[in-house]
Amino acid sequence: MQILACNSWSQQLQGNRIFSFQKRFFLGRRLCSHDHKNGVVLSSSQRDRGNCIEDLGQVIRESVNPFTTRRTLLTSLIMYLCYYPSRYLSAQALGDPSVTIEQVTPPVFPSGALFPTEERIVQLFEKNTYAVVNIFDVTLRPQLNITGVVEIPEGNGSGVVWDEQGHIVTNYHVIGNALSRNPSQGHVVARVNILASEGVQKNFEGTLVGADRAKDLAVLKVEASEDLLKPIKVGQSSSLKVGQQCLAIGNPFGFDHTLTVGVVSGLNRDIFSKTGVTISGGIQTDAAINPGNSGGPLLDSKGNLVGINTAIFTQTGTSAGVGFAIPSSTVLKIVPQLIQNGKVFRAGLNVDIAPDLVANQLNVRNGALILQVPGNSLAAKAGLQPTARGFAGNIILGDIIVAVDGKPVKSKAELSKALDEYNVGEKVILKIQRGNEDLELPIILEEKNS
């Protein structure tokens, strides 16, 4: 910090003899005029002020000595600031009064018509933005000294209007805090902001319809008028191609209805969801997805929903150009069940499959090894054999499932992924290895145990 010794302060010092410093204790290294034995006289000329600029740190260092009191130093600084404000505290407006505002204002040119690609993106956003909602997770907590409970927002995300009945689709983890308290159907778990045509957001209570942790999806319901509910149009994620354009709309960091544009960067990715599960068949995109985008739509170039944005791969917590969305094929399979039943019925074999580590220890490198088969299951009736011990205590391997309807299965995870494509009651053909034999067994899938 630079300080300037001022004329008025020096005269005050000399005239009123408030302080008397010896030369070696003078606040500064350079005198503007001359010194006396018992005091200092500074320059009274305005043109000498520029020669009296001193460093405040140096001033204080040279002023501190065993005979200088703290009161003296503090008072001197206060006096200086009062009589000559710092150049950082004062400013002078510079201008040229000879010019007019019109002379210094540049011409403004009309922007003209948008390019066709820009116009298409604008239209897609305006068409679909009303189908995107802002969701705030709330948790009911008792408040001390007050009867009842108080709603406390704990997070925010996005969602899409599914139908005109008020069903809202979002991610499980967006309302995860409320779901962790095991609310029943019909309980308020979120606040939902819906954008009206006049640009005003209207707030509604979001009651729980159903949630599926395994696919990171949840359905809420709001009691809103039909004129506010603009359902999203659902497209086919199975027809996506890497490189085609896609758009994401959401509420990143609370900035509602934000549009980002990118391309489909990859397909059939495994998504490691915030719910702690792995979701197969994910869509990878470089459209910027940030916290708050979760639950919002990923649209194709025609404005159809092809995915629900759910996760990003990042080391900073913000978009790194690697975002993931749950494909609409999965959404179409899960959401109707949640609306109808409040939960998802999954098809399975209901047999105990060996974890990969156990299978490797038993020298099973390819396929899903069956450990146990319940006696009353459809799998037992179909003839599947479990792993057992022989009379000599040796392990006799059970059936190893290597394919489902001709689709190869290399591990337990791939078996679950393959069966996930089917519904309860459907028949599949299992290709199994039993000892040195290759067999094909038809089996009817039953509801998978939780």
Steps between C-alpha positions, in 0.01 A plus 500: 500500500630841406451800726547868426617757758262793464550870555208544738623222727855640515369843589282352768796315641717812497242751617340309783803290596279197544794265449873555495716238332870482486649457158568132538138437602337695220220311324676466167831481334501822304436858617325744275679802647721508811495376857553659838656367809170435670268469204449471132375756249354362179463673165207736466514512123237307305753400238709322760227258595596253233849481650365399838348163414604240753444132561272442798677182603835679496349790691380277777824299516716811528265656753489210741761529776511441873397862571206521260172407661217321332276796569738723309503272198124452499431870537741589222331262260156633587621857454643417163183332374287786625706781345600334174290205377679224314504495125310172521215674680470791263442513126467770239260470206671569171302589193481716192205742520556603141351174365135393498346170593405439137860547385635231733214251449582244227235400248286196587425258219195271488579135568295381206347157450640197680677225313279196436684288756465773762132546424440127537670487841305805618174338395588173672577682823184711491294189428642284778600741776148496648528122545802541728444566871721599791492260794602578858544209736342572836519313827262542789685556827367594843598849608590567864243685708252499214215255458500314172761479229676735265593442136869541433628496137795263474580487131379581153481336163286477191211295373269460202123513471398147402127539439203729549409325827788678672759222513858629517801280419835568663801318645480298818802682641343844444254424781730252670507679835123481532491140374758394758230548764279240330197718425182328391313572178323835499742669739658832402866443415578802281398844382447529126525826305314500168559775245180669385451648154535853637849418627407465868594187693222353711575281799326172581538218748649187348356184651670162462354259246785251476878470487748251363849518646642241259436725199526834685149604401209641698149627425329787681154647457388860517149641511531751219257615234528346154596832342822493706586139420682466168601132467831415338505296180690173540729376225691178431844483655567177310529697175766741626828529313832620635564850366141617469401822671325501837376762744476506879260723696518529875571712805877485558602669826142630529505691168162388374434390143857504379570361153823328400575345163732216408519167323451138592852397597438132573237232548447201729712648777485373856384784725621500861206673658494702822264236639794258508385278213620451145255577221571338166423637155578862589536783250820704513491864387727803501206737554587677825330324792557643847354453848134594467464349151421161650150387409477733201449389140755416235337579166585391150515740206121468456425598857402152621607365838772240453641497853481627857822677602637334809877518547827663399857376504708773658777568749383853578126457552417691182462401138807353336327413175409146611135473600266203513128448455267208566365392159133556424459126438571443869282793604207363297534167675529632857275807522168335401556234766573764763182686409289184503652304789726740688788260444669302223448128441818352361532168326759255626591139558505524880808285525817576693779599259862483615681835530780546250767451766354164609454392139864579424611298802300207362672547163187633326621773266206525263133498593285525812542212744186386684562438871151428632159429350191530727295180489168673423629736233431492127874454451487171693203385293691587184784271613780742595763335720672669799858466619538217751753289689577140412527208740875558526448868586599620158308786336277410210434811291144588415371621166685788341278738301691616193220654289141630520306471175828484315652807672835409661528525878849522650428595862233549764462866403446414135233245593310766696539740209364242255199406715423869556367517145216259576175515693355267758337197337705506181682187384873496421742238381803452723815351356687326782811293555453195719829322539611425145154545354342803333126516559212734417219531751177701458391682815222739594623807686340585833500811714844567632535493878609828656 
